[in-house]
PDB file of C-alpha atoms in Angstrom:
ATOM      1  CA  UNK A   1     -15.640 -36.015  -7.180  1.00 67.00           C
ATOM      2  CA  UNK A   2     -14.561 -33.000  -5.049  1.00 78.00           C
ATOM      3  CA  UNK A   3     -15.194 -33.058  -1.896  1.00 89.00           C
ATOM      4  CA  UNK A   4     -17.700 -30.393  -0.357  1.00 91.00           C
ATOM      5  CA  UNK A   5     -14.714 -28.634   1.868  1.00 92.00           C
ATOM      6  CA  UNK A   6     -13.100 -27.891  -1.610  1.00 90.00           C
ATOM      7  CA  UNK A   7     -15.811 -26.741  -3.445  1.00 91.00           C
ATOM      8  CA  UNK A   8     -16.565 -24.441  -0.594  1.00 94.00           C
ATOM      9  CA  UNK A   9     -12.506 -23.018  -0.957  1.00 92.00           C
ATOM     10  CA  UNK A  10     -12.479 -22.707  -4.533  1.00 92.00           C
ATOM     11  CA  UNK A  11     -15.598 -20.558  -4.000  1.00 93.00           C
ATOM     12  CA  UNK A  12     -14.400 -18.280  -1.204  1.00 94.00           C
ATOM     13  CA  UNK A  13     -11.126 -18.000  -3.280  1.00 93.00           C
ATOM     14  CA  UNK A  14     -13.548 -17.414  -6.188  1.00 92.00           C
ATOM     15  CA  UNK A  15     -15.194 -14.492  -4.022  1.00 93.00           C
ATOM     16  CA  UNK A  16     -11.686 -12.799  -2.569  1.00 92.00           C
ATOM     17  CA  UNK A  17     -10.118 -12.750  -6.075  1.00 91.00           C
ATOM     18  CA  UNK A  18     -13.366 -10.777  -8.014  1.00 90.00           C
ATOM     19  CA  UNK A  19     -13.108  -8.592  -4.591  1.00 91.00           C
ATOM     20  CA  UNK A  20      -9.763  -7.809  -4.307  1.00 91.00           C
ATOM     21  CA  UNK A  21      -7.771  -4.835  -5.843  1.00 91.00           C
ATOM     22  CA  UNK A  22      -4.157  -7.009  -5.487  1.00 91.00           C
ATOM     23  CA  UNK A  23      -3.619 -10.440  -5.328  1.00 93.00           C
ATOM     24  CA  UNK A  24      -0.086 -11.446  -4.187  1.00 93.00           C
ATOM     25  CA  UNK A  25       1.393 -15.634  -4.368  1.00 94.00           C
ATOM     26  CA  UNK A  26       3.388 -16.000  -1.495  1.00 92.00           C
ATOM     27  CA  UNK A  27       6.106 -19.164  -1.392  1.00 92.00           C
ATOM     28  CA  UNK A  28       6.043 -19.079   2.664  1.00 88.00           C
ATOM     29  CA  UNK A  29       7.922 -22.404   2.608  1.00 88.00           C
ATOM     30  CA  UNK A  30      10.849 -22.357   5.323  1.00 87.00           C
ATOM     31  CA  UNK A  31       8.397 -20.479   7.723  1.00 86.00           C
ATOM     32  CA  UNK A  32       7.745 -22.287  11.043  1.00 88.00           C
ATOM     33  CA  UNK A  33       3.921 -22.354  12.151  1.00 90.00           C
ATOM     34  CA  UNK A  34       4.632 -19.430  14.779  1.00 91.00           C
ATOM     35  CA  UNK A  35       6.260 -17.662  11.774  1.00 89.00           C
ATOM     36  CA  UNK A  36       3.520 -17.881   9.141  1.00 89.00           C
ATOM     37  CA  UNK A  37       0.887 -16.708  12.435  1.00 90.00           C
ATOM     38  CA  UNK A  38       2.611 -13.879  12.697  1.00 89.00           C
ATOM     39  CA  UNK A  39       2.936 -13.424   8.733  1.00 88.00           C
ATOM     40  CA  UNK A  40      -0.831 -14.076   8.977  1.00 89.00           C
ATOM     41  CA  UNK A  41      -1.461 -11.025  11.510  1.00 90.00           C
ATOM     42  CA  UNK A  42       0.854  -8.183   9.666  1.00 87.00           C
ATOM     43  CA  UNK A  43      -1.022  -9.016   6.513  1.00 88.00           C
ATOM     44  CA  UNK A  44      -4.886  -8.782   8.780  1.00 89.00           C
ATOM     45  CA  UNK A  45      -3.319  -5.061  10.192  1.00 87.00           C
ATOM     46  CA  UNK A  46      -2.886  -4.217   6.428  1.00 84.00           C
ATOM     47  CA  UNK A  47      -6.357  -4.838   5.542  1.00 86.00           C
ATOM     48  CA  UNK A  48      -5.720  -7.656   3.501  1.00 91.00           C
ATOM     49  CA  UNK A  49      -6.714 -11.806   3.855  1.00 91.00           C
ATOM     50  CA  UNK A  50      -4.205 -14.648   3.320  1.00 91.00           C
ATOM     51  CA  UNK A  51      -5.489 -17.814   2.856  1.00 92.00           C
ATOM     52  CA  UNK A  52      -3.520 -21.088   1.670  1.00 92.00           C
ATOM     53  CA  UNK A  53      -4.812 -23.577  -0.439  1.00 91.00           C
ATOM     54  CA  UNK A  54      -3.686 -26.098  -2.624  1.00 93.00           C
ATOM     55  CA  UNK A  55      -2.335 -24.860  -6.191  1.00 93.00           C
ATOM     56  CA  UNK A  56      -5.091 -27.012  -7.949  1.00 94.00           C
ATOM     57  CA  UNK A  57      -7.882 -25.319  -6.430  1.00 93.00           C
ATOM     58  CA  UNK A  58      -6.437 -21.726  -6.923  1.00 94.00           C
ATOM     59  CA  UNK A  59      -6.309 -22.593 -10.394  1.00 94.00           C
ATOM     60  CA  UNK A  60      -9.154 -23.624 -10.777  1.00 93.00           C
ATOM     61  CA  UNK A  61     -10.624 -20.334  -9.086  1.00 93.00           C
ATOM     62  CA  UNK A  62      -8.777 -18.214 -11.273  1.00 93.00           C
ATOM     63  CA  UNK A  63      -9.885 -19.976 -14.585  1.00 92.00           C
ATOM     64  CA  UNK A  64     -13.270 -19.625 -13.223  1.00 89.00           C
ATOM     65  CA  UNK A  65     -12.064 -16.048 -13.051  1.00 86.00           C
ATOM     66  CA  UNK A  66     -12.408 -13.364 -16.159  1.00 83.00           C
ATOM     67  CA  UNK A  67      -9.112 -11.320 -14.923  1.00 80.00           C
ATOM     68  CA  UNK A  68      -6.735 -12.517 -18.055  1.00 83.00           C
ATOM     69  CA  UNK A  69      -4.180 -10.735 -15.496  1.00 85.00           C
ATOM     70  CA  UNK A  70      -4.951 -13.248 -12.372  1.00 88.00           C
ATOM     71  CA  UNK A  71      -4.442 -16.900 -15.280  1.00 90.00           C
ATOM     72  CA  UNK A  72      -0.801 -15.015 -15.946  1.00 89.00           C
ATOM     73  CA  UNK A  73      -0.018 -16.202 -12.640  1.00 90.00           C
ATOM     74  CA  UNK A  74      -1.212 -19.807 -13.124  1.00 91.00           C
ATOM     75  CA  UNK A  75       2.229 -20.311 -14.032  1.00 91.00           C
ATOM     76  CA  UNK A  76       3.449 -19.180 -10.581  1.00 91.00           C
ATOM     77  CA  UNK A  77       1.323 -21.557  -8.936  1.00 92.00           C
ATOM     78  CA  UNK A  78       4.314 -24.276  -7.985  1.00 92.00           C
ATOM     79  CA  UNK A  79       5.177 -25.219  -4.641  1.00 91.00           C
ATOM     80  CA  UNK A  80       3.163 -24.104  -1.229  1.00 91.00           C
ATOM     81  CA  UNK A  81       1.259 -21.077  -1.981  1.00 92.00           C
ATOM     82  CA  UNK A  82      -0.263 -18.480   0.188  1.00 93.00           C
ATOM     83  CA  UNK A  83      -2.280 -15.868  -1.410  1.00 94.00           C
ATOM     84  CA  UNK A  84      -2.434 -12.621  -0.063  1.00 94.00           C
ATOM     85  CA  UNK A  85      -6.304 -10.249  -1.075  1.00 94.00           C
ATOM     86  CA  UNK A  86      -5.842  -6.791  -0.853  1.00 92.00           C
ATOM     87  CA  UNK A  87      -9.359  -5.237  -0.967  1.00 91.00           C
ATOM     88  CA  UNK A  88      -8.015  -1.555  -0.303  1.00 86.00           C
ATOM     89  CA  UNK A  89      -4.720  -0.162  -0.733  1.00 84.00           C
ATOM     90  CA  UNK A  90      -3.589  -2.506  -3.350  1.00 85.00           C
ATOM     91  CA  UNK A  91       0.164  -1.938  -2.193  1.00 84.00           C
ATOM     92  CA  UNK A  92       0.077  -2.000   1.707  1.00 83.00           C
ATOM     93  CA  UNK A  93      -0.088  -5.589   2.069  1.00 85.00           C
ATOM     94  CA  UNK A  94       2.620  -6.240  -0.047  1.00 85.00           C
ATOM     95  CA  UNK A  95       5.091  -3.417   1.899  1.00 85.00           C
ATOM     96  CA  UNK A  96       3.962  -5.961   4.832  1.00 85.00           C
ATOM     97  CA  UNK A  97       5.037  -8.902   2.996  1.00 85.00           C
ATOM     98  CA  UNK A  98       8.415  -7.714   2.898  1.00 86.00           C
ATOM     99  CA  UNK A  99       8.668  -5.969   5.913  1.00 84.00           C
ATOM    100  CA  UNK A 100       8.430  -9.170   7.824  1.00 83.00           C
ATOM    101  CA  UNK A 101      10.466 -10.721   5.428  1.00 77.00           C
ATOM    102  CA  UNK A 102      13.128  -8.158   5.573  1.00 76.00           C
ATOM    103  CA  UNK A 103      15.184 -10.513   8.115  1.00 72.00           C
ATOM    104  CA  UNK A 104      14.345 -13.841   7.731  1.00 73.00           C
ATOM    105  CA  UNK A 105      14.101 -13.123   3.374  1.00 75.00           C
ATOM    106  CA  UNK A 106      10.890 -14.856   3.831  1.00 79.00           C
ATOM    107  CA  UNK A 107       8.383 -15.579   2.439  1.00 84.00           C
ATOM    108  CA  UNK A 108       9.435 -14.955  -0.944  1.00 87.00           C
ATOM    109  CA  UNK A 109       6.439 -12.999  -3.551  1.00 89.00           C
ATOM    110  CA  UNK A 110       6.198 -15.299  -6.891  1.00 91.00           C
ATOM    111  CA  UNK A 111       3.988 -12.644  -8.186  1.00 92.00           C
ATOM    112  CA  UNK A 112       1.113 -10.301  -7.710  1.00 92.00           C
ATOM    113  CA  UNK A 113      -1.515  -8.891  -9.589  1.00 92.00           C
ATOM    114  CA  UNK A 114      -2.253  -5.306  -8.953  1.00 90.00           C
ATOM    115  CA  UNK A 115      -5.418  -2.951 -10.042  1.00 88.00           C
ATOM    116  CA  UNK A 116      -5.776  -5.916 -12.920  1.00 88.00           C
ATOM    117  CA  UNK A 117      -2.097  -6.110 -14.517  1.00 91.00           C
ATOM    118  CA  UNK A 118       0.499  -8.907 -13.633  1.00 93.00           C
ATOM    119  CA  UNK A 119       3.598  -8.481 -11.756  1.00 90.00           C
ATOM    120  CA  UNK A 120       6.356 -10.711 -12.019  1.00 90.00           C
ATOM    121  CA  UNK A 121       8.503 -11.251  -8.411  1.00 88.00           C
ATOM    122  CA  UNK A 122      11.226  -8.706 -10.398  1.00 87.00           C
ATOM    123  CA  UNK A 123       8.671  -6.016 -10.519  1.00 88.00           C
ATOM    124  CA  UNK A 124       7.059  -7.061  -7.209  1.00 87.00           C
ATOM    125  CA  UNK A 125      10.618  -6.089  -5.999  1.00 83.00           C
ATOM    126  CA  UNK A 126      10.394  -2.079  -7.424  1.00 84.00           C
ATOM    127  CA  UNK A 127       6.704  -1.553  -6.201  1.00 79.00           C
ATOM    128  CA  UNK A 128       7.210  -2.372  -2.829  1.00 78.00           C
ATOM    129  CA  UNK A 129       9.244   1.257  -2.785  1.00 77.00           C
ATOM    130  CA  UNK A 130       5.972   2.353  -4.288  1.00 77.00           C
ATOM    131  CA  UNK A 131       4.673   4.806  -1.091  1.00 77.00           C
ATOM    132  CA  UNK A 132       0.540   4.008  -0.770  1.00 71.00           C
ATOM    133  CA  UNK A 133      -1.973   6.090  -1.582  1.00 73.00           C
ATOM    134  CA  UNK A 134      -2.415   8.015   1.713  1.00 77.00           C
ATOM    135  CA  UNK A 135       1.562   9.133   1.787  1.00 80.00           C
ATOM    136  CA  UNK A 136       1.082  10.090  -1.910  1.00 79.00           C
ATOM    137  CA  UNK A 137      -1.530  12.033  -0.719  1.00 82.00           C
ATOM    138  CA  UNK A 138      -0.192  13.964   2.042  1.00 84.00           C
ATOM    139  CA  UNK A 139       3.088  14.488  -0.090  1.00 82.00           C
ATOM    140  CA  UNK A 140       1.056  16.294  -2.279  1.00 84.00           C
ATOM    141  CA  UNK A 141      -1.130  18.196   0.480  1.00 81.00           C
ATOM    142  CA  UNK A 142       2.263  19.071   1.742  1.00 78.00           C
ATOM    143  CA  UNK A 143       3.530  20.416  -1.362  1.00 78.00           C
ATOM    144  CA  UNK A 144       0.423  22.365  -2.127  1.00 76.00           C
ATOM    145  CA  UNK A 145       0.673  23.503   1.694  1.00 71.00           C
ATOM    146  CA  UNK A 146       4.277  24.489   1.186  1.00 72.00           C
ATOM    147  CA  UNK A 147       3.468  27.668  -1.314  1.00 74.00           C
ATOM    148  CA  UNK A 148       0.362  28.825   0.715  1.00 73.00           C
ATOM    149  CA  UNK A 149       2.402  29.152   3.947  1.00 71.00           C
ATOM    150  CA  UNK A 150       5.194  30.916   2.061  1.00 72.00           C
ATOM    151  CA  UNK A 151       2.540  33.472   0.753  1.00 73.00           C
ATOM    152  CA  UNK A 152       1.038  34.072   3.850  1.00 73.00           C
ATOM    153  CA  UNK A 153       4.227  34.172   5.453  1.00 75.00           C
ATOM    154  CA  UNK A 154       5.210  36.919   3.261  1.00 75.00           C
ATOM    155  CA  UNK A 155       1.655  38.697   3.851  1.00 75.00           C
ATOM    156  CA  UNK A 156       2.504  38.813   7.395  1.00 76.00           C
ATOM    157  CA  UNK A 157       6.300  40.202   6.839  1.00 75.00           C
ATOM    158  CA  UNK A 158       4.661  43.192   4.749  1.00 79.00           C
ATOM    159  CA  UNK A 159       1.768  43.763   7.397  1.00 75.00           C
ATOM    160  CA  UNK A 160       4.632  43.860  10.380  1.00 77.00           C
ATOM    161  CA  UNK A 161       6.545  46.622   8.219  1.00 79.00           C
ATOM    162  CA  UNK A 162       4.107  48.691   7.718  1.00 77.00           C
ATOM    163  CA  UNK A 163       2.870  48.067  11.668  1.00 77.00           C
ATOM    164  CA  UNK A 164       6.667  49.019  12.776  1.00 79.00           C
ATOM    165  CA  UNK A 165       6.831  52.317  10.297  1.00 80.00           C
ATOM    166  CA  UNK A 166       3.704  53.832  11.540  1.00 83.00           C
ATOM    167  CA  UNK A 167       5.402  52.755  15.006  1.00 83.00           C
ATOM    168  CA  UNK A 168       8.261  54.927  14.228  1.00 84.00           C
ATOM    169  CA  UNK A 169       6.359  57.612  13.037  1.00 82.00           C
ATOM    170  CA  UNK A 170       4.005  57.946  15.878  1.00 83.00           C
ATOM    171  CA  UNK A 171       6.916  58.209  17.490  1.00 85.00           C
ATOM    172  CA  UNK A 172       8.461  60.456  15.966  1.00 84.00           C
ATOM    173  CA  UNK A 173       5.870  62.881  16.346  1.00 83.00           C
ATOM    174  CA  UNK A 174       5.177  62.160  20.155  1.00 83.00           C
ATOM    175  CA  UNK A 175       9.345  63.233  20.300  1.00 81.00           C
ATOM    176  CA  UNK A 176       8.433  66.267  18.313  1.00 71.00           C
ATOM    177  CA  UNK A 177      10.602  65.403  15.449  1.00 54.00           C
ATOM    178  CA  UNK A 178       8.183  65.276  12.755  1.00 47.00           C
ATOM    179  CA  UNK A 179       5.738  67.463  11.900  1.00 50.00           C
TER     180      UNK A 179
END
């Protein structure tokens, strides 16, 4: 018989994953308790969750789940497992996982499933390069910005040309030169 405190997890768990636009299993073994803490914070300031709970009751959650993506990772589900809930940017969160990591080469993704399709820890590795939505997007602002502020640019150039020659002229004519 489970015991109410699991049944409680497994929904919560139940909850984050039908929430969440990524899910990321974390292997966070070799962290100390000040390490995983701080782990636990950079993942908060990324507007994600990361909760740990025993691999049974994660798999249970995700069977209970309809995401055929989220039971590939069943098979990921060995050792201590953190799972990471990204409910926004799907990729933010997991740029913090390895930013923290970057030193220490902990904690180590086992997979991740993003906008519904499954990552292995191989492809985990090429989307973290992935920029997030809102550099995408000023990229492209900047881009489209780029063209617009040649163009005007250029308007200007013509309008200070034609500003200097009627310069010159008026000139001209208050010498007496041209008539």
């Amino acid at each position: 018989m489970p015991s109410d405190k699991n049944i409680k997890l497994v929904e919560e768990l139940k909850e984050k994953l039908s929430k969440a636009k990524s899910v990321a299993f974390i292997d966070y073994l070799g962290l100390t308790a000040d390490q995983v803490n701080k782990f636990r914070q950079q993942i908060k300031d990324s507007e994600a969750d990361a909760v740990v709970a025993k691999n049974t009751l994660i798999k249970i959650a995700i069977e209970e789940n309809k995401d055929n993506a989220l039971k590939e990772a069943i098979d990921d589900l060995k050792g201590p497992t953190m799972v990471i809930f990204s409910y926004n940017d799907p990729i933010s969160p997991i740029k913090a996982i390895f930013d923290f990591g970057a030193k220490l080469e902990l904690p180590r993704v086992k997979s991740a499933v993003i906008d519904g399709k499954y990552n292995s820890e191989n492809e985990v590795l090429v989307i973290k390069d992935i920029p997030s939505k809102e550099e995408l997007y000023a990229r492209v602002v900047g881009g489209l910005n780029s063209p617009i502020s040649g163009f005007v640019m250029g308007l200007s150039g013509i309008k200070n040309k034609f500003v200097f020659a009627i310069n010159d002229l008026a000139n001209k004519k208050s010498e007496g030169g041209a008539e």
